[in-house]
Structure formats: C-alpha cells, structure tokens
CSV table of C-alpha atoms in Angstrom, one decimal:
chain,number,residue,atom,x,y,z
A,360,MET,CA,23.1,20.0,-35.2
A,361,ASP,CA,22.7,17.1,-32.7
A,362,LEU,CA,19.0,16.7,-31.9
A,363,GLU,CA,19.8,15.6,-28.3
A,364,VAL,CA,21.8,18.8,-27.7
A,365,VAL,CA,18.8,20.8,-29.1
A,366,ARG,CA,16.4,18.9,-26.9
A,367,ASP,CA,18.5,19.3,-23.7
A,368,GLY,CA,19.6,22.8,-24.3
A,369,ALA,CA,16.7,24.5,-26.1
A,370,LEU,CA,13.6,22.7,-24.8
A,371,PRO,CA,13.8,23.6,-21.1
A,372,PRO,CA,14.1,27.4,-21.7
A,373,ILE,CA,11.5,27.3,-24.5
A,374,ALA,CA,9.0,25.3,-22.3
A,375,ALA,CA,9.7,27.5,-19.3
A,376,ALA,CA,9.3,30.8,-21.3
A,377,LEU,CA,6.1,29.6,-23.0
A,378,LEU,CA,4.5,28.4,-19.8
A,379,LEU,CA,5.5,31.2,-17.4
A,380,VAL,CA,5.2,34.2,-19.8
A,381,SER,CA,1.8,32.9,-21.1
A,382,LEU,CA,0.5,32.6,-17.5
A,383,GLY,CA,2.1,35.6,-15.8
A,384,GLY,CA,3.2,38.0,-18.6
A,385,ALA,CA,6.5,39.4,-19.6
A,386,ARG,CA,7.5,40.1,-16.0
A,387,LEU,CA,8.0,36.4,-15.4
A,388,LEU,CA,10.6,36.2,-18.2
A,389,PRO,CA,13.6,36.4,-15.8
A,390,LEU,CA,12.1,33.5,-13.8
A,391,ALA,CA,11.6,31.5,-17.0
A,392,VAL,CA,15.3,32.1,-18.0
A,393,ALA,CA,16.5,31.1,-14.6
A,394,VAL,CA,14.5,27.8,-14.6
A,395,GLY,CA,15.5,27.1,-18.2
A,396,LEU,CA,19.2,27.7,-17.5
A,397,PHE,CA,19.1,25.6,-14.3
A,398,VAL,CA,17.4,22.6,-16.0
A,399,ALA,CA,19.4,22.9,-19.2
A,400,PHE,CA,22.7,22.9,-17.3
A,401,GLY,CA,21.7,19.7,-15.5
A,402,LEU,CA,20.8,18.0,-18.8
A,403,LEU,CA,23.8,19.2,-20.8
A,404,LYS,CA,26.4,18.7,-18.1
A,405,ASP,CA,25.4,16.0,-15.8
A,406,TRP,CA,22.8,15.8,-13.0
A,407,ASN,CA,25.3,14.1,-10.8
A,408,ASP,CA,27.4,17.3,-11.1
A,409,TRP,CA,24.5,19.7,-10.5
A,410,PRO,CA,23.5,21.7,-8.7
A,411,THR,CA,26.7,22.7,-6.9
A,412,TRP,CA,25.4,25.1,-4.4
A,413,PRO,CA,27.2,28.5,-3.8
A,414,HIS,CA,28.3,27.5,-0.2
A,415,GLU,CA,30.0,24.5,-1.7
A,416,LEU,CA,31.8,26.7,-4.3
A,417,TRP,CA,33.4,28.8,-1.5
A,418,ASP,CA,35.6,25.8,-0.8
A,419,ALA,CA,36.0,24.4,-4.3
A,420,PRO,CA,35.5,27.4,-6.7
A,421,ASN,CA,34.5,26.6,-10.3
A,422,GLY,CA,34.0,29.4,-12.8
A,423,THR,CA,31.4,27.6,-14.8
A,424,MET,CA,29.3,27.0,-11.8
A,425,TRP,CA,29.7,30.6,-10.6
A,426,LEU,CA,28.8,31.7,-14.1
A,427,LEU,CA,25.4,30.0,-13.7
A,428,TRP,CA,24.8,31.3,-10.2
A,429,GLY,CA,25.8,34.8,-11.4
A,430,ALA,CA,23.3,34.6,-14.3
A,431,LEU,CA,20.6,33.3,-11.9
A,432,ALA,CA,21.3,36.1,-9.4
A,433,ALA,CA,20.9,38.6,-12.2
A,434,CYS,CA,17.5,37.0,-13.2
A,435,ALA,CA,16.5,37.1,-9.5
A,436,ILE,CA,17.0,40.9,-9.1
A,437,ALA,CA,15.3,41.6,-12.5
A,438,LEU,CA,12.3,39.5,-11.3
A,439,LEU,CA,12.2,41.4,-8.0
A,440,GLU,CA,12.3,44.7,-9.9
A,441,HIS,CA,9.5,43.5,-12.2
A,442,LEU,CA,7.4,42.5,-9.2
A,443,ARG,CA,8.2,46.0,-7.6
A,444,VAL,CA,9.8,44.4,-4.6
A,445,VAL,CA,12.9,46.3,-5.7
A,446,PRO,CA,12.3,50.0,-6.7
A,447,ARG,CA,13.3,51.1,-10.1
A,448,LYS,CA,15.9,53.5,-8.6
A,449,ALA,CA,17.7,50.6,-6.9
A,450,GLY,CA,17.8,48.6,-10.2
A,451,SER,CA,21.1,50.0,-11.6
A,452,PRO,CA,23.1,49.9,-8.3
A,453,LEU,CA,21.9,46.4,-7.7
A,454,ALA,CA,22.8,45.4,-11.3
A,455,VAL,CA,26.3,46.8,-10.8
A,456,LEU,CA,26.7,44.9,-7.5
A,457,VAL,CA,25.6,41.6,-9.0
A,458,ALA,CA,27.8,42.2,-12.1
A,459,MET,CA,30.9,42.9,-9.9
A,460,ALA,CA,30.4,39.9,-7.6
A,461,SER,CA,29.6,37.6,-10.5
A,462,VAL,CA,32.8,38.6,-12.5
A,463,GLY,CA,34.9,38.3,-9.3
A,464,LEU,CA,33.6,34.8,-8.5
A,465,LEU,CA,33.8,33.7,-12.2
A,466,LEU,CA,37.5,34.6,-12.4
A,467,GLN,CA,38.5,33.7,-8.9
A,468,LYS,CA,39.8,30.2,-9.7
A,469,THR,CA,41.4,31.2,-13.0
A,470,ALA,CA,43.3,34.1,-11.3
A,471,THR,CA,44.6,32.0,-8.4
A,472,ALA,CA,45.3,28.9,-10.5
A,473,ASN,CA,47.4,30.9,-12.9
A,474,ARG,CA,48.9,33.2,-10.2
A,475,TRP,CA,47.9,36.4,-12.0
A,476,PRO,CA,50.0,39.3,-11.0
A,477,VAL,CA,48.2,42.4,-9.6
A,478,ALA,CA,48.3,44.1,-13.1
A,479,ASP,CA,46.4,41.1,-14.6
A,480,VAL,CA,43.9,41.1,-11.8
A,481,VAL,CA,43.2,44.8,-12.3
A,482,LEU,CA,43.0,44.4,-16.1
A,483,HIS,CA,40.9,41.2,-16.3
A,484,VAL,CA,38.9,41.2,-13.1
A,485,GLY,CA,38.5,45.0,-12.7
A,486,GLY,CA,38.0,45.4,-16.5
A,487,GLY,CA,35.6,42.5,-16.5
A,488,MET,CA,33.6,44.0,-13.6
A,489,PHE,CA,33.5,47.4,-15.5
A,490,VAL,CA,32.5,45.9,-18.8
A,491,VAL,CA,29.7,43.7,-17.4
A,492,SER,CA,28.4,46.6,-15.2
A,493,LEU,CA,28.4,48.8,-18.3
A,494,LEU,CA,26.5,46.2,-20.3
A,495,ALA,CA,23.8,45.9,-17.6
A,496,ILE,CA,23.4,49.7,-17.5
A,497,ALA,CA,23.5,49.9,-21.3
A,498,GLY,CA,20.9,47.2,-21.5
A,499,ARG,CA,18.6,49.0,-19.1
A,500,ARG,CA,19.2,52.3,-20.9
A,501,ALA,CA,18.5,50.8,-24.3
A,502,LEU,CA,15.3,49.2,-23.1
A,503,GLU,CA,14.2,52.4,-21.5
A,504,ARG,CA,14.5,54.1,-25.0
A,505,ALA,CA,13.3,51.2,-27.1
A,506,PRO,CA,9.9,51.0,-28.7
A,507,ALA,CA,7.2,48.7,-27.2
A,508,GLY,CA,6.5,45.4,-29.0
A,509,ILE,CA,8.7,42.4,-29.8
A,510,GLY,CA,11.4,44.3,-31.6
A,511,PRO,CA,13.8,44.6,-28.6
A,512,ALA,CA,13.2,40.9,-27.8
A,513,ILE,CA,14.1,39.9,-31.4
A,514,LEU,CA,17.2,42.1,-31.2
A,515,PHE,CA,18.4,40.7,-27.8
A,516,ALA,CA,17.6,37.1,-28.9
A,517,THR,CA,19.8,37.8,-32.0
A,518,THR,CA,22.7,39.2,-30.0
A,519,LEU,CA,22.6,36.3,-27.6
A,520,SER,CA,22.4,33.8,-30.5
A,521,GLY,CA,25.4,35.4,-32.2
A,522,ALA,CA,27.4,35.4,-28.9
A,523,SER,CA,26.4,31.8,-28.4
A,524,VAL,CA,27.7,30.7,-31.8
A,525,ALA,CA,31.0,32.5,-31.3
A,526,ILE,CA,31.4,31.0,-27.8
A,527,ALA,CA,30.4,27.5,-29.0
A,528,LEU,CA,33.4,27.5,-31.4
A,529,SER,CA,35.6,27.2,-28.4
A,530,SER,CA,33.4,25.5,-25.8
A,531,GLY,CA,30.3,23.6,-26.7
A,532,LEU,CA,28.9,23.7,-23.1
A,533,LEU,CA,29.3,27.5,-22.7
A,534,GLY,CA,27.9,28.2,-26.1
A,535,GLN,CA,24.9,26.0,-25.6
A,536,LEU,CA,24.2,27.6,-22.2
A,537,CYS,CA,24.4,31.1,-23.8
A,538,GLY,CA,22.0,29.8,-26.4
A,539,VAL,CA,19.6,28.9,-23.6
A,540,LEU,CA,19.1,32.6,-23.0
A,541,ALA,CA,18.4,33.3,-26.6
A,542,ALA,CA,15.9,30.5,-26.8
A,543,ALA,CA,14.1,31.8,-23.7
A,544,VAL,CA,13.8,35.4,-25.1
A,545,GLY,CA,12.7,34.1,-28.5
A,546,ALA,CA,10.1,31.8,-27.1
A,547,ALA,CA,8.8,34.6,-24.8
A,548,ALA,CA,8.5,36.9,-27.7
A,549,GLY,CA,6.5,34.2,-29.5
A,550,THR,CA,3.8,34.4,-26.9
A,551,ALA,CA,2.7,37.6,-28.5
A,552,LEU,CA,1.0,35.5,-31.2
A,553,TRP,CA,-1.7,34.3,-28.8
A,554,ARG,CA,-1.4,36.6,-25.8
A,555,ARG,CA,-1.3,40.3,-25.2
A,556,PRO,CA,1.6,42.1,-26.9
A,557,PHE,CA,5.0,41.1,-25.4
A,558,ALA,CA,7.6,43.7,-24.4
A,559,LEU,CA,10.8,43.6,-22.5
A,560,GLY,CA,11.0,45.8,-19.4
A,561,VAL,CA,13.8,48.0,-18.2
A,562,ALA,CA,14.6,45.4,-15.5
A,563,ASP,CA,15.3,42.8,-18.2
A,564,GLY,CA,18.3,44.9,-19.2
A,565,THR,CA,19.9,43.8,-16.0
A,566,TRP,CA,19.9,40.1,-16.6
A,567,LEU,CA,20.4,40.5,-20.4
A,568,GLY,CA,23.5,42.6,-19.9
A,569,ILE,CA,25.0,40.7,-17.0
A,570,ALA,CA,24.4,37.2,-18.6
A,571,HIS,CA,25.7,38.3,-22.0
A,572,GLY,CA,28.8,39.8,-20.5
A,573,LEU,CA,29.5,36.8,-18.2
A,574,PHE,CA,29.2,34.3,-21.0
A,575,VAL,CA,31.5,36.2,-23.2
A,576,LEU,CA,34.1,36.7,-20.5
A,577,ALA,CA,33.8,33.0,-19.6
A,578,GLY,CA,34.4,32.2,-23.3
A,579,VAL,CA,37.7,34.1,-23.0
A,580,HIS,CA,38.9,33.2,-19.5
A,581,LEU,CA,37.6,29.6,-19.2
A,582,SER,CA,37.9,28.6,-22.9
A,583,SER,CA,39.8,30.0,-25.8
A,584,LEU,CA,37.5,32.6,-27.3
A,585,PRO,CA,39.9,35.2,-28.9
A,586,TRP,CA,39.7,38.7,-27.4
A,587,SER,CA,38.9,40.1,-30.9
A,588,ALA,CA,35.8,37.9,-31.0
A,589,ALA,CA,34.9,38.7,-27.4
A,590,GLY,CA,35.2,42.5,-28.0
A,591,CYS,CA,32.9,42.3,-31.0
A,592,ALA,CA,30.4,40.2,-29.1
A,593,LEU,CA,30.4,42.6,-26.2
A,594,LEU,CA,30.0,45.6,-28.5
A,595,ALA,CA,26.9,44.2,-30.2
A,596,PRO,CA,24.2,45.1,-27.6
A,597,CYS,CA,25.8,48.4,-26.9
A,598,THR,CA,25.1,49.6,-30.5
A,599,LEU,CA,21.5,50.0,-29.4
A,600,LEU,CA,22.5,53.2,-27.6
A,601,LEU,CA,23.2,54.7,-31.0
A,602,LEU,CA,19.5,54.7,-31.8
A,603,GLY,CA,18.0,57.9,-30.7
A,604,PRO,CA,14.4,58.4,-29.4
A,605,GLY,CA,13.3,59.5,-32.9
A,606,VAL,CA,13.9,56.0,-34.3
A,607,ALA,CA,11.9,54.4,-31.4
A,608,LYS,CA,8.8,56.0,-32.7
A,609,ARG,CA,8.9,53.6,-35.7
A,610,PRO,CA,9.1,50.1,-34.1
A,611,VAL,CA,9.8,48.3,-37.4
A,612,GLY,CA,12.5,50.8,-38.4
A,613,TRP,CA,14.0,50.6,-34.9
A,614,THR,CA,14.2,46.8,-35.1
A,615,VAL,CA,15.7,46.8,-38.6
A,616,SER,CA,18.2,49.5,-37.7
A,617,ALA,CA,19.1,47.7,-34.4
A,618,LEU,CA,19.6,44.4,-36.2
A,619,LEU,CA,21.8,46.0,-38.8
A,620,LEU,CA,23.9,47.8,-36.2
A,621,ALA,CA,24.3,44.8,-33.9
A,622,GLY,CA,24.7,42.4,-36.8
A,623,ILE,CA,28.0,43.8,-38.0
A,624,PRO,CA,29.9,43.2,-34.7
A,625,LEU,CA,28.1,39.9,-34.2
A,626,ALA,CA,29.2,38.7,-37.7
A,627,ALA,CA,32.7,39.9,-36.9
A,628,ALA,CA,32.7,38.0,-33.5
A,629,VAL,CA,31.8,34.7,-35.2
A,630,TRP,CA,34.4,35.3,-37.9
A,631,PHE,CA,37.1,36.0,-35.4
A,632,ALA,CA,36.1,33.0,-33.3
A,633,ALA,CA,36.2,30.7,-36.3
A,634,ALA,CA,39.5,32.0,-37.7
B,79,MET,CA,26.2,56.4,-12.7
B,80,LYS,CA,29.9,57.1,-13.5
B,81,THR,CA,30.7,56.5,-9.9
B,82,LEU,CA,29.1,53.1,-10.1
B,83,LEU,CA,31.3,52.1,-13.0
B,84,VAL,CA,34.5,53.1,-11.2
B,85,VAL,CA,33.8,50.9,-8.2
B,86,PRO,CA,34.7,47.6,-10.0
B,87,LEU,CA,38.2,48.7,-10.8
B,88,ALA,CA,38.9,49.6,-7.2
B,89,ALA,CA,37.3,46.4,-5.9
B,90,ALA,CA,39.5,44.2,-8.1
B,91,LEU,CA,42.6,45.4,-6.4
B,92,PHE,CA,41.6,43.9,-3.1
B,93,ALA,CA,39.8,40.8,-4.5
B,94,PHE,CA,42.7,38.3,-4.9
B,95,PRO,CA,45.5,37.0,-2.6
B,96,THR,CA,49.1,36.7,-3.7
B,97,PRO,CA,50.3,33.1,-4.3
B,98,PRO,CA,52.3,31.2,-1.6
B,99,ALA,CA,56.0,30.5,-2.0
B,100,GLY,CA,57.1,26.9,-2.7
B,101,ALA,CA,58.6,24.6,0.1
B,102,GLU,CA,62.1,23.2,0.1
B,103,THR,CA,62.7,19.4,0.3
B,104,VAL,CA,65.7,17.3,1.4
B,105,ARG,CA,67.0,14.7,-1.1
B,106,GLY,CA,68.0,11.1,-0.2
B,107,GLU,CA,69.7,8.3,-2.1
B,108,HIS,CA,66.4,6.8,-3.3
B,109,ASP,CA,65.1,10.1,-4.6
B,110,TRP,CA,64.4,10.3,-8.3
B,111,GLN,CA,63.1,12.9,-10.6
B,112,VAL,CA,61.2,12.4,-13.9
B,113,ASP,CA,63.4,12.9,-17.0
B,114,THR,CA,60.7,14.8,-19.0
B,115,GLY,CA,62.5,14.3,-22.3
B,116,HIS,CA,62.4,10.5,-22.1
B,117,SER,CA,59.1,10.0,-20.4
B,118,SER,CA,55.7,9.9,-22.1
B,119,VAL,CA,52.0,10.0,-21.3
B,120,VAL,CA,49.7,8.6,-24.0
B,121,PHE,CA,45.9,8.3,-23.7
B,122,ARG,CA,43.5,6.2,-25.7
B,123,VAL,CA,39.8,6.7,-26.0
B,124,LYS,CA,37.1,5.2,-28.3
B,125,HIS,CA,35.7,7.7,-30.8
B,126,ALA,CA,32.1,7.3,-32.0
B,127,ASN,CA,32.2,3.8,-30.6
B,128,ALA,CA,34.1,2.8,-33.7
B,129,ALA,CA,37.8,3.3,-33.3
B,130,TRP,CA,40.5,4.0,-30.8
B,131,PHE,CA,41.9,7.5,-30.9
B,132,LYS,CA,45.2,8.3,-29.3
B,133,GLY,CA,46.7,11.5,-28.0
B,134,SER,CA,49.4,12.5,-25.6
B,135,PHE,CA,50.6,15.0,-23.0
B,136,ASP,CA,54.0,16.2,-24.1
B,137,VAL,CA,55.2,17.1,-20.6
B,138,ILE,CA,55.3,15.1,-17.4
B,139,GLN,CA,57.2,16.2,-14.3
B,140,GLY,CA,57.6,14.9,-10.8
B,141,LYS,CA,59.6,13.1,-8.3
B,142,VAL,CA,59.7,9.5,-7.0
B,143,THR,CA,61.1,8.2,-3.7
B,144,LEU,CA,61.5,4.5,-4.0
B,145,ASP,CA,63.8,2.0,-2.1
B,146,PRO,CA,63.6,-1.4,-3.9
B,147,ALA,CA,64.1,-3.1,-0.6
B,148,ASN,CA,61.2,-1.2,1.0
B,149,PRO,CA,58.9,0.2,-1.6
B,150,GLU,CA,56.0,0.6,0.9
B,151,ALA,CA,57.9,3.6,2.4
B,152,GLY,CA,58.2,5.3,-1.0
B,153,SER,CA,56.2,8.1,-2.6
B,154,VAL,CA,55.2,9.3,-6.0
B,155,GLN,CA,54.3,12.8,-7.1
B,156,LEU,CA,53.6,13.5,-10.7
B,157,THR,CA,52.4,16.6,-12.5
B,158,ILE,CA,51.1,16.9,-16.1
B,159,PRO,CA,50.5,20.4,-17.4
B,160,VAL,CA,47.2,20.2,-19.3
B,161,ALA,CA,48.6,22.8,-21.7
B,162,SER,CA,50.9,20.1,-23.1
B,163,VAL,CA,48.0,18.0,-24.5
B,164,ASP,CA,48.6,17.0,-28.1
B,165,SER,CA,45.8,15.5,-30.2
B,166,ASN,CA,47.5,16.3,-33.5
B,167,ASP,CA,45.0,19.1,-34.1
B,168,ALA,CA,45.4,22.6,-32.5
B,169,LYS,CA,41.6,23.3,-32.5
B,170,ARG,CA,40.9,20.0,-30.9
B,171,ASP,CA,43.6,20.7,-28.3
B,172,ASP,CA,41.9,24.0,-27.4
B,173,HIS,CA,38.6,22.2,-27.1
B,174,LEU,CA,40.2,19.6,-24.8
B,175,LYS,CA,41.4,22.5,-22.6
B,176,ALA,CA,37.9,24.1,-22.4
B,177,PRO,CA,35.4,23.5,-19.6
B,178,ASP,CA,33.9,20.7,-21.8
B,179,PHE,CA,36.9,18.6,-20.8
B,180,PHE,CA,39.9,19.6,-18.6
B,181,ASN,CA,38.9,23.2,-17.9
B,182,ALA,CA,42.6,24.0,-18.1
B,183,LYS,CA,42.4,27.7,-17.3
B,184,GLU,CA,41.1,26.8,-13.8
B,185,ASN,CA,42.9,23.5,-13.4
B,186,PRO,CA,46.1,23.8,-15.3
B,187,GLU,CA,47.7,20.6,-14.0
B,188,ILE,CA,46.8,17.0,-13.6
B,189,THR,CA,48.4,15.7,-10.5
B,190,PHE,CA,49.0,12.3,-8.9
B,191,THR,CA,50.1,12.0,-5.3
B,192,SER,CA,50.6,8.5,-3.9
B,193,THR,CA,49.2,7.6,-0.5
B,194,LYS,CA,50.2,3.9,-0.4
B,195,ILE,CA,52.6,1.7,-2.3
B,196,ALA,CA,52.3,-2.1,-2.1
B,197,LYS,CA,54.2,-5.0,-3.6
B,198,ASN,CA,52.1,-7.0,-6.1
B,199,GLY,CA,54.3,-9.9,-7.1
B,200,ALA,CA,57.1,-8.4,-9.3
B,201,ALA,CA,55.1,-5.2,-9.8
B,202,LEU,CA,53.8,-2.5,-7.5
B,203,ALA,CA,50.3,-1.3,-6.8
B,204,VAL,CA,50.5,2.4,-6.2
B,205,THR,CA,47.4,4.0,-4.7
B,206,GLY,CA,47.0,7.7,-4.7
B,207,LYS,CA,44.9,10.8,-5.4
B,208,LEU,CA,44.5,11.6,-9.0
B,209,ALA,CA,43.3,15.2,-9.5
B,210,MET,CA,42.2,16.7,-12.8
B,211,ALA,CA,39.5,19.0,-14.0
B,212,GLY,CA,38.9,20.1,-10.5
B,213,LYS,CA,38.0,16.7,-9.1
B,214,THR,CA,40.1,14.3,-7.1
B,215,LYS,CA,39.6,10.6,-7.0
B,216,GLU,CA,41.6,7.8,-5.4
B,217,VAL,CA,43.0,5.3,-7.9
B,218,THR,CA,45.2,2.3,-7.6
B,219,ILE,CA,47.5,1.8,-10.6
B,220,PRO,CA,49.8,-1.1,-11.5
B,221,VAL,CA,53.4,-0.2,-12.0
B,222,GLU,CA,56.1,-2.4,-13.3
B,223,LYS,CA,59.8,-1.8,-13.5
B,224,VAL,CA,61.1,-1.8,-17.1
B,225,GLY,CA,64.8,-1.7,-16.4
B,226,GLU,CA,67.7,0.4,-15.3
B,227,GLY,CA,70.9,1.6,-16.9
B,228,GLU,CA,73.6,4.3,-17.1
B,229,PHE,CA,73.3,7.3,-19.5
B,230,PHE,CA,74.8,10.5,-18.1
B,231,GLY,CA,74.1,9.1,-14.7
B,232,LYS,CA,72.0,6.3,-13.2
B,233,ARG,CA,68.5,5.8,-14.7
B,234,VAL,CA,65.5,3.5,-14.0
B,235,GLY,CA,62.3,3.0,-15.9
B,236,TYR,CA,58.8,2.3,-14.8
B,237,SER,CA,55.6,1.7,-16.9
B,238,SER,CA,52.0,1.8,-16.0
B,239,THR,CA,48.8,1.3,-18.0
B,240,PHE,CA,45.4,1.8,-16.4
B,241,THR,CA,41.9,2.9,-17.3
B,242,ILE,CA,39.8,5.7,-15.7
B,243,LYS,CA,36.3,6.9,-16.4
B,244,ARG,CA,36.4,10.6,-17.4
B,245,SER,CA,32.9,11.2,-16.2
B,246,GLU,CA,34.1,10.6,-12.7
B,247,PHE,CA,36.2,13.7,-13.1
B,248,GLY,CA,33.2,15.8,-14.4
B,249,MET,CA,34.2,15.4,-18.1
B,250,THR,CA,30.9,14.2,-19.4
B,251,TYR,CA,31.0,15.9,-22.8
B,252,GLY,CA,29.9,13.5,-25.5
B,253,VAL,CA,29.6,10.5,-23.1
B,254,ASP,CA,25.9,10.0,-23.3
B,255,LYS,CA,25.8,10.1,-27.1
B,256,ASN,CA,28.9,7.9,-27.3
B,257,ALA,CA,30.7,10.5,-29.4
B,258,LEU,CA,33.7,9.9,-27.2
B,259,GLY,CA,34.0,7.0,-24.8
B,260,ASP,CA,33.8,7.3,-21.1
B,261,GLU,CA,36.7,5.0,-20.4
B,262,VAL,CA,40.2,6.4,-21.1
B,263,THR,CA,43.3,4.3,-21.0
B,264,LEU,CA,46.4,6.0,-19.8
B,265,MET,CA,49.8,4.6,-20.7
B,266,ILE,CA,52.5,6.3,-18.6
B,267,ASP,CA,56.2,5.5,-19.2
B,268,LEU,CA,58.7,7.2,-16.8
B,269,GLU,CA,62.4,7.4,-17.1
B,270,LEU,CA,63.8,8.5,-13.7
B,271,VAL,CA,67.1,10.1,-13.0
B,272,VAL,CA,68.8,10.7,-9.7
B,273,ALA,CA,67.2,13.8,-8.1
B,274,LYS,CA,69.3,16.9,-8.1
C-alpha cells in the first residue's frame, strides 16, 4: 500500500473523527465524515479540481462530484437529526429524498452520455434510487435494534472497508474515497478507549446507508465493478436485519454474528470484483 | 414506509430527457472522412519515470474539409471512442476507462474540433478544442501531409505528433507520485478518403 495514498485518504477522516467525536461526542460523527471526505477528495484528486460546487455541476454534470455532494448531504441531514433540528419522524422521509436526488444526479451524465432508453433509466436510476433508499432505511432500522457500544461501528466499518476493497479493484479513487468512510467510523469507535462509550445513533443509518449505496452504484456505473460484486456489497449491511432483538441483548454475540453474516457477502463481493 | 420506497421508481421515469436527433451536412469536393481501418492513434507516457509505455485507441472517426489552396477555410472534426483504448491488458483498459482516468461511462468520446487552421511552412498548425474526460482545452497541433494516392478511390494522409498534460484534463491519478507521467505524447496518423 502506497504510504502517500494512506496519508491522503486515511489521515483526514481519522483526524476529523478523533478530534470532533472526542470534543462533541458521537453525534458529531457525520460532521467528521463530511470534513474527512471533503479534505481527502481534495488530496487524492487534485485541489485545482476541487471543490466543484453544486451550482457549477448543473451546467457540467460529473457523477464523481455529485457522489461526493450526495454523501455530504446525507451527512448533513444525519447531523441535523443528531442535533434535533430535524425530528426523528422526519428522518426516514428525508433520507429517502436525499437518496433519490443523489442517485439521480450521480447517474445523470452517464444516462445522457450513453443515451439510455427509458427502460434502462427505470432499471438503473429507479432501481438505484430504490436500493439506496432501502439501504438508508435498513441502516436506520438496524441501528434502532442494535446493541449499544462499539459493535455496530465495528460492523459498519467492516462493511465499508469490504466495499472499498471491491470498488478499488476497478477504480482506485472511488475505492479510496469509500475507505475514507470506514476510516472515520473506525477512528470514531476508537475514542471509546479514552472517552465515554461510543455508539452509533439511528440517524447515522442515514449517511451510512446512502453513502454505502452511492459508492457501490458509482463503482458499477462510473467504473467497471461487476453487478455480481455490487449486489453482494449492497447486501452486506442488510444482513443486520436478520439479527432479532434477542441477539442485541448480548453485544459481543451480536457483533460476532453480524460480522459473520456480513462477512460472507463481503468476501463474495471482493472475489467477484477480483475475478 | 413502503410508499416511500415506491416513489423512486416513479420519479426515475420523469428524470431524464430523450437524446436529440443528429443534423445532416452537405458534402463538397474538399470533404474527406477518416478511413478508420487505415488510421491510428498511439499514445506514449512515461511509467515510473523509468520507461516509455505505449498504448493505442483502436478507433478514430471523423471528417476533414481541406482545400490545399485555401487551408485556412478548412475544418477538422475527430472522434475517438474511449472504449477502444488498448493497452494490451484488459484490466488496465478497464482502469483507464474508470474515473481515475478517462471516466468513459460519462465521457465516452474524445473529440477534437478545429477552430483555426494556419499554414506553417509546408505543414499546418491546427488549433481547436480538445475534449476528454469532461474537460475541454484549446490546443494547437502541428499537422504534416504524408502523401496521397489511389486505392479504391482517392486518398490522402496526414500525420501529427503532439504532447498534452493529462492533469489539465483532470486525469491526475499517479501524477504526483510519478507512477505515470503527466505528459502524454499522441501520435495520430490519418488516412482520409473522399466523404460519402
């Protein structure tokens, strides 16, 4: 692994997560992810090329740039929900709105450049909106039922790392940026060593689900990630829904079960991506 | 909650416009088209600051309007499908098509459209807009006539070698670590046939 890539991609989210979560608690994790992603993109891509603001993207759409803004928007609504500016009841509808808009903007240029027929638009854009919305809702639901403690954070850091490896096999940039999310979650969980116990909130399911889904879709539609690998990577976080409330009473058992359940599709995703 | 998940499918139906139809052109006696089978685009870039690596695009299409007596009035339009990139390794070709380089799914073609043609001694200096990976830059490229002949119709050949910086087109992957050089030399050889 190239040390400069590790420095540029991993250090910004780790530093942001350690600083912000240490100071403000787990509720600032979405802010740390947003800052880490923003800075890492600039370092990995090129500061001359970044930031390209959303109003500039209306005229010259770029899926990779929209991917970043979509992930940042997901972090923003999760942060607002953590800060109780957005009520819990509005969390799911807002997550679906951001998921739909992000997928639409992510695929806008690909669809027009390749002159997708209506059937492809329905399949890829509509299907993508549906899947990413589902992931956001599944993420929120899973965190609602998950035990307290760092178990869920370890699990989500693992699912994002697995997706990152699979995506990196077709695009280094997209894979590294997905890895930024995993690094932020992992570092935030690490603050439990010196701070009060760390736990992901329900609102974190919004950005985790949307960002995970967007990166995998970007791997398929902007790069050459095979559908088989993408399907497995998308399935991994959904396996958490298989864990009933009974398992959540034993945090260690929940974490081990969740890792085993998610690990199978993740391993398959990497295998398909490498094939 | 189920209603929320149905909305995306309906929204997608209205999200994207249909593509526009192509325009027709009128052909003249100085109108040529690229003979794709006898034209080539080869690129050369330094790998690991150690050695030259060469690859190619297997397809180049386009049309040229050029009156030898009045080249300034001419025009050049070339299109290279990024999908035709050939680096002698299928995995590497996929990587070249990814957002790290050409971002081919969003920008499936490299295009060059001339804006000015000037005489430069025996050669021509063709200025135009080079678009790839979603960025457009004005470049001036030297073009020399190679020859002309008859082979199933009249033919004429032109050659151009010029260097661009890929970072100017947003392709910065590996530049700062010198894994792959910033400067890319393009060697374009066109065989033109009378436009149909």
